[in-house]
Amino acid sequence: MSTTLPLAASRRAEPYTDTGAELVPGHAANPRRLGAHLAGDGIDVAVHASHATRVDLCLVDVAPDGTLSERRFRLRGPVDGIWHGHLPGVRSGQRYGFRVHGRWDPDAGLLHNPAKLLLDPYARALAGGVELVPAIHTHTVGEDLVPVGGEMVIDPHDSAPFVAHGVVVDDRFDGAVEGPRVPWAETVVYEAHVRGLTMRLPEVPPELRGTYAGLAHPATIAHLRQLGVTTVELLPIHAKFPEPFLTRKGLTNYWGYNTLGFFAPEPTYATRAAQEAGPEAVLAEVKGMVSLLHAAGLEVLLDVVYNHTCEGGVHGPTLSLRGLDNTGYYLHDGTVPARLVDMTGCGNTLDFRRTRVVQLALDSLRYWAGEVGVDGFRFDLAVTLGRDGAGFTPSHPFLVALATDPLLSTTKLVSEPWDLGPGGWRTGQFPAPMADWNDRFRNTVRTFWLADPAAAAKGYAGHDLRDLATRLSGSADLFGAGEVPGGRGPLASVNFITAHDGFTLADLVSYEHKHNEANLEGNRDGTDDNRSWHHGVEGPLPQDSPAAQILPLRRRSMRNLLGTLLVAAGTPMLTAGDEIGRSQGGNNNPYCQDNEISWIGWRRDDWHGDLLETVSSLLRLRREHPVLRPSRFAAGRPRTADDVLPDLSWFDGNGEAMEPDGWHDPHQRVLQMLRSGQPVGDADALVVLNGSLDQQLVTLPEGRGRDYELVWDSAWERPEGVQQAETEPLDLLASPGEAVDLESLSMRIYLAR
């Protein structure tokens, strides 16, 4: 018979007693298939713990009065560090965990402690949560969670009542809808938080707000389709545990970049009904969300965090990997095994030199793509995932596996191409088929439209136009090289102005300094390199303010940033809420703000609605005109023998070809970009940018001699407004060589039919 032990029903930690465990009856059919899986009359179980001397599978049962009891079975092995077995009689819904026996030697990085119930890294679902108490630490700590006496002394208290348990699930799902597989050339990414997107969306029923189901509600989908985005990129939905220092401040890790389990969805994002129905219902809600978005023609990408876990630094809690195989999963100092190497700023770093770490990440990705049905991934601090002993390498086994895996290589793969380690900035250096977030694009466009005008208003010169032209044309300096001749091409550049991390679009034009006081870190957190401009006054301004005359210029600056993003070569990414002018009150690091600071307010009245129409109009133009979304780097010459125009040409404000001295002149603030539409069967596109503080008379270039039709002007508050103007309607047609007036700090898009 198995050993059955009652667990503490109160919240007091009890000493752990090892009364032994019965050997699991059978062998797993495939010992290398990690996790707990329904198989025949029970479950097959396998877990990696290479330094262990014994591993117990612990089945946790819950009595009607909430009392927990535990049945323990010794797993067989190890086989190449894997412990496994088959246990009959176990069905879906069963809670479980592991207890690992082995050497306790903190100086050697070995922290085995069977008093700690460990979460299966491969658990598909979770029950319960983690309570921040001393007992969840493998070493003895006081109520302040600091090691007693400053030393790592093994803690004897049972952690089972205070930690999350894995749950065996039957994860079959009959309603799956295949993703739309949007080509990169047509992709527009919309970065959003499951909770923050719908918490205040009035058309979503209250019981669905802030949930997976709410994200897939018809009202949410209607907004996304009206906007014209193709691909929703969700901030992490893997199960998480907030950093202890946040919990003790009464805050939480809202963004979710602190992973507890790489296979289980975060249960608190599910509806209350699903949570009460159990972990299988939570998983079904996630799959239903993905399928409903697919049915609406929208892709789903997941932001995934494989660079570190929520177990933190060496004195953090022991919840899963640390207790299973501390030295096998985490990157340690080669000279001091007890010391963790932190490339992430989060206390620990997963060691991607290790086979089982690479396998864990790949198995997780295959599960989410193959079983849940998501269409791709954005990799947080992706440089960490490509580090070997000498540093980052594009030919790292993990990256090679992504590029060659029959399933994963067909998904959208996006890197955040930096981490905090040596040589951590690697934008443009990841291999195909990955795309990279392009922070150089963000910085350059912010500088041109905001930082430089702010400097000019104070009498200082800004930057010249070379970097701006490089970003508009697809960042060939970053993405033009690689294993394939010509590099990955401009579509590998994920262009963005804002992201979850940093100012929102509205705050970029309203604040010059961060205001992160609500984070309770003395406003020391968050970047100081915002490249923002408040246009004269810090913070929000009511319409009746004496300084209200700057509000139209702030709105025009937002439109300039958006317009530049959506005509630049590359894959554009919008941040949820920017399309309606969402503000975070100047907080540029609201990772711990699960409240109105982070949630979208969903105002669609007044100028907020006008901005929404502007973004929708720009995306419609981009969708309808392939000349606005080139898929190849320009050569500066005609692409076909019968074309008289180069594929890309640059002109100054006089309509003349840009000369070298113009490119190097920081006072040159007018730039015209002409793309030939003939190679893609489209009209020619002329983009005119005036980055000066003064109105400019700009002469349009000759092109191929056809008239230019003005299709968008950032001076328009609303796209349709110019056609409906009752006084002084603008002539939308202009001839080559004609001089036209451009407002200060504005841009235009013309099409030559």
PDB file of N, CA, C and O in Angstrom, residues 180 182-184 186-191 224 228-234 297-301 375-376 412 572-574:
ATOM      1  N   PRO A 180      -4.871  31.557 -39.014  1.00  0.00           N
ATOM      2  CA  PRO A 180      -4.975  32.084 -40.385  1.00  0.00           C
ATOM      3  C   PRO A 180      -3.659  32.141 -41.142  1.00  0.00           C
ATOM      4  O   PRO A 180      -3.653  32.380 -42.349  1.00  0.00           O
ATOM      5  N   VAL A 182      -1.038  34.380 -41.298  1.00  0.00           N
ATOM      6  CA  VAL A 182      -0.878  35.660 -41.978  1.00  0.00           C
ATOM      7  C   VAL A 182       0.566  35.794 -42.462  1.00  0.00           C
ATOM      8  O   VAL A 182       1.502  35.624 -41.673  1.00  0.00           O
ATOM      9  N   PRO A 183       0.798  36.101 -43.729  1.00  0.00           N
ATOM     10  CA  PRO A 183       2.175  36.292 -44.202  1.00  0.00           C
ATOM     11  C   PRO A 183       2.842  37.450 -43.458  1.00  0.00           C
ATOM     12  O   PRO A 183       2.182  38.417 -43.057  1.00  0.00           O
ATOM     13  N   TRP A 184       4.152  37.359 -43.304  1.00  0.00           N
ATOM     14  CA  TRP A 184       4.870  38.433 -42.625  1.00  0.00           C
ATOM     15  C   TRP A 184       4.640  39.777 -43.309  1.00  0.00           C
ATOM     16  O   TRP A 184       4.563  40.817 -42.647  1.00  0.00           O
ATOM     17  N   GLU A 186       2.098  41.002 -44.485  1.00  0.00           N
ATOM     18  CA  GLU A 186       0.795  41.582 -44.141  1.00  0.00           C
ATOM     19  C   GLU A 186       0.580  41.688 -42.637  1.00  0.00           C
ATOM     20  O   GLU A 186      -0.479  42.129 -42.190  1.00  0.00           O
ATOM     21  N   THR A 187       1.579  41.327 -41.860  1.00  0.00           N
ATOM     22  CA  THR A 187       1.420  41.223 -40.414  1.00  0.00           C
ATOM     23  C   THR A 187       1.503  42.590 -39.734  1.00  0.00           C
ATOM     24  O   THR A 187       2.402  43.383 -40.010  1.00  0.00           O
ATOM     25  N   VAL A 188       0.555  42.826 -38.827  1.00  0.00           N
ATOM     26  CA  VAL A 188       0.595  43.976 -37.928  1.00  0.00           C
ATOM     27  C   VAL A 188       0.350  43.430 -36.527  1.00  0.00           C
ATOM     28  O   VAL A 188      -0.718  42.879 -36.241  1.00  0.00           O
ATOM     29  N   VAL A 189       1.344  43.572 -35.661  1.00  0.00           N
ATOM     30  CA  VAL A 189       1.288  42.993 -34.318  1.00  0.00           C
ATOM     31  C   VAL A 189       0.644  43.985 -33.352  1.00  0.00           C
ATOM     32  O   VAL A 189       0.887  45.197 -33.418  1.00  0.00           O
ATOM     33  N   TYR A 190      -0.167  43.447 -32.443  1.00  0.00           N
ATOM     34  CA  TYR A 190      -0.850  44.242 -31.420  1.00  0.00           C
ATOM     35  C   TYR A 190      -0.502  43.632 -30.072  1.00  0.00           C
ATOM     36  O   TYR A 190      -0.969  42.550 -29.724  1.00  0.00           O
ATOM     37  N   GLU A 191       0.376  44.291 -29.314  1.00  0.00           N
ATOM     38  CA  GLU A 191       0.827  43.759 -28.034  1.00  0.00           C
ATOM     39  C   GLU A 191      -0.169  44.122 -26.935  1.00  0.00           C
ATOM     40  O   GLU A 191      -0.484  45.299 -26.735  1.00  0.00           O
ATOM     41  N   LEU A 224     -10.527  44.893 -32.550  1.00  0.00           N
ATOM     42  CA  LEU A 224      -9.291  44.496 -33.227  1.00  0.00           C
ATOM     43  C   LEU A 224      -9.471  44.482 -34.738  1.00  0.00           C
ATOM     44  O   LEU A 224      -8.582  44.905 -35.489  1.00  0.00           O
ATOM     45  N   GLY A 228      -7.672  46.882 -37.554  1.00  0.00           N
ATOM     46  CA  GLY A 228      -6.970  46.358 -38.717  1.00  0.00           C
ATOM     47  C   GLY A 228      -5.699  45.611 -38.405  1.00  0.00           C
ATOM     48  O   GLY A 228      -4.905  45.339 -39.313  1.00  0.00           O
ATOM     49  N   VAL A 229      -5.474  45.265 -37.134  1.00  0.00           N
ATOM     50  CA  VAL A 229      -4.306  44.453 -36.801  1.00  0.00           C
ATOM     51  C   VAL A 229      -4.568  43.002 -37.202  1.00  0.00           C
ATOM     52  O   VAL A 229      -5.711  42.592 -37.394  1.00  0.00           O
ATOM     53  N   THR A 230      -3.490  42.232 -37.322  1.00  0.00           N
ATOM     54  CA  THR A 230      -3.635  40.839 -37.753  1.00  0.00           C
ATOM     55  C   THR A 230      -3.222  39.830 -36.689  1.00  0.00           C
ATOM     56  O   THR A 230      -3.627  38.673 -36.738  1.00  0.00           O
ATOM     57  N   THR A 231      -2.413  40.276 -35.730  1.00  0.00           N
ATOM     58  CA  THR A 231      -1.727  39.342 -34.842  1.00  0.00           C
ATOM     59  C   THR A 231      -1.699  39.908 -33.434  1.00  0.00           C
ATOM     60  O   THR A 231      -1.129  40.984 -33.216  1.00  0.00           O
ATOM     61  N   VAL A 232      -2.306  39.196 -32.494  1.00  0.00           N
ATOM     62  CA  VAL A 232      -2.326  39.633 -31.101  1.00  0.00           C
ATOM     63  C   VAL A 232      -1.172  38.964 -30.368  1.00  0.00           C
ATOM     64  O   VAL A 232      -1.091  37.734 -30.316  1.00  0.00           O
ATOM     65  N   GLU A 233      -0.286  39.776 -29.820  1.00  0.00           N
ATOM     66  CA  GLU A 233       0.836  39.254 -29.035  1.00  0.00           C
ATOM     67  C   GLU A 233       0.528  39.486 -27.561  1.00  0.00           C
ATOM     68  O   GLU A 233       0.437  40.628 -27.102  1.00  0.00           O
ATOM     69  N   LEU A 234       0.354  38.390 -26.813  1.00  0.00           N
ATOM     70  CA  LEU A 234      -0.064  38.472 -25.425  1.00  0.00           C
ATOM     71  C   LEU A 234       1.137  38.464 -24.496  1.00  0.00           C
ATOM     72  O   LEU A 234       2.032  37.619 -24.625  1.00  0.00           O
ATOM     73  N   GLY A 297      -9.955  35.475 -37.825  1.00  0.00           N
ATOM     74  CA  GLY A 297      -8.855  35.808 -38.719  1.00  0.00           C
ATOM     75  C   GLY A 297      -7.655  36.418 -38.030  1.00  0.00           C
ATOM     76  O   GLY A 297      -6.802  37.020 -38.694  1.00  0.00           O
ATOM     77  N   LEU A 298      -7.552  36.246 -36.715  1.00  0.00           N
ATOM     78  CA  LEU A 298      -6.465  36.838 -35.946  1.00  0.00           C
ATOM     79  C   LEU A 298      -5.503  35.768 -35.449  1.00  0.00           C
ATOM     80  O   LEU A 298      -5.929  34.716 -34.963  1.00  0.00           O
ATOM     81  N   GLU A 299      -4.216  36.045 -35.560  1.00  0.00           N
ATOM     82  CA  GLU A 299      -3.200  35.163 -35.008  1.00  0.00           C
ATOM     83  C   GLU A 299      -2.982  35.475 -33.527  1.00  0.00           C
ATOM     84  O   GLU A 299      -3.285  36.574 -33.055  1.00  0.00           O
ATOM     85  N   VAL A 300      -2.398  34.490 -32.820  1.00  0.00           N
ATOM     86  CA  VAL A 300      -2.081  34.660 -31.404  1.00  0.00           C
ATOM     87  C   VAL A 300      -0.610  34.309 -31.188  1.00  0.00           C
ATOM     88  O   VAL A 300      -0.182  33.184 -31.478  1.00  0.00           O
ATOM     89  N   LEU A 301       0.167  35.273 -30.708  1.00  0.00           N
ATOM     90  CA  LEU A 301       1.537  35.030 -30.283  1.00  0.00           C
ATOM     91  C   LEU A 301       1.602  35.126 -28.766  1.00  0.00           C
ATOM     92  O   LEU A 301       0.890  35.926 -28.162  1.00  0.00           O
ATOM     93  N   ASP A 375       0.119  30.680 -32.597  1.00  0.00           N
ATOM     94  CA  ASP A 375       0.752  30.862 -33.907  1.00  0.00           C
ATOM     95  C   ASP A 375       2.200  31.312 -33.845  1.00  0.00           C
ATOM     96  O   ASP A 375       2.839  31.464 -34.896  1.00  0.00           O
ATOM     97  N   GLY A 376       2.710  31.554 -32.649  1.00  0.00           N
ATOM     98  CA  GLY A 376       4.095  31.977 -32.557  1.00  0.00           C
ATOM     99  C   GLY A 376       4.423  32.495 -31.180  1.00  0.00           C
ATOM    100  O   GLY A 376       3.589  32.486 -30.266  1.00  0.00           O
ATOM    101  N   LYS A 412       5.509  32.013 -36.089  1.00  0.00           N
ATOM    102  CA  LYS A 412       6.193  33.300 -36.015  1.00  0.00           C
ATOM    103  C   LYS A 412       7.059  33.313 -34.759  1.00  0.00           C
ATOM    104  O   LYS A 412       6.574  33.065 -33.656  1.00  0.00           O
ATOM    105  N   PRO A 572       5.283  46.182 -38.372  1.00  0.00           N
ATOM    106  CA  PRO A 572       4.937  47.117 -37.304  1.00  0.00           C
ATOM    107  C   PRO A 572       4.276  46.432 -36.112  1.00  0.00           C
ATOM    108  O   PRO A 572       3.547  45.451 -36.261  1.00  0.00           O
ATOM    109  N   MET A 573       4.558  46.975 -34.932  1.00  0.00           N
ATOM    110  CA  MET A 573       3.899  46.518 -33.715  1.00  0.00           C
ATOM    111  C   MET A 573       3.301  47.717 -32.993  1.00  0.00           C
ATOM    112  O   MET A 573       3.981  48.708 -32.736  1.00  0.00           O
ATOM    113  N   LEU A 574       2.016  47.600 -32.660  1.00  0.00           N
ATOM    114  CA  LEU A 574       1.311  48.605 -31.868  1.00  0.00           C
ATOM    115  C   LEU A 574       1.137  48.088 -30.445  1.00  0.00           C
ATOM    116  O   LEU A 574       1.000  46.883 -30.225  1.00  0.00           O
TER     117      LEU A 574
END
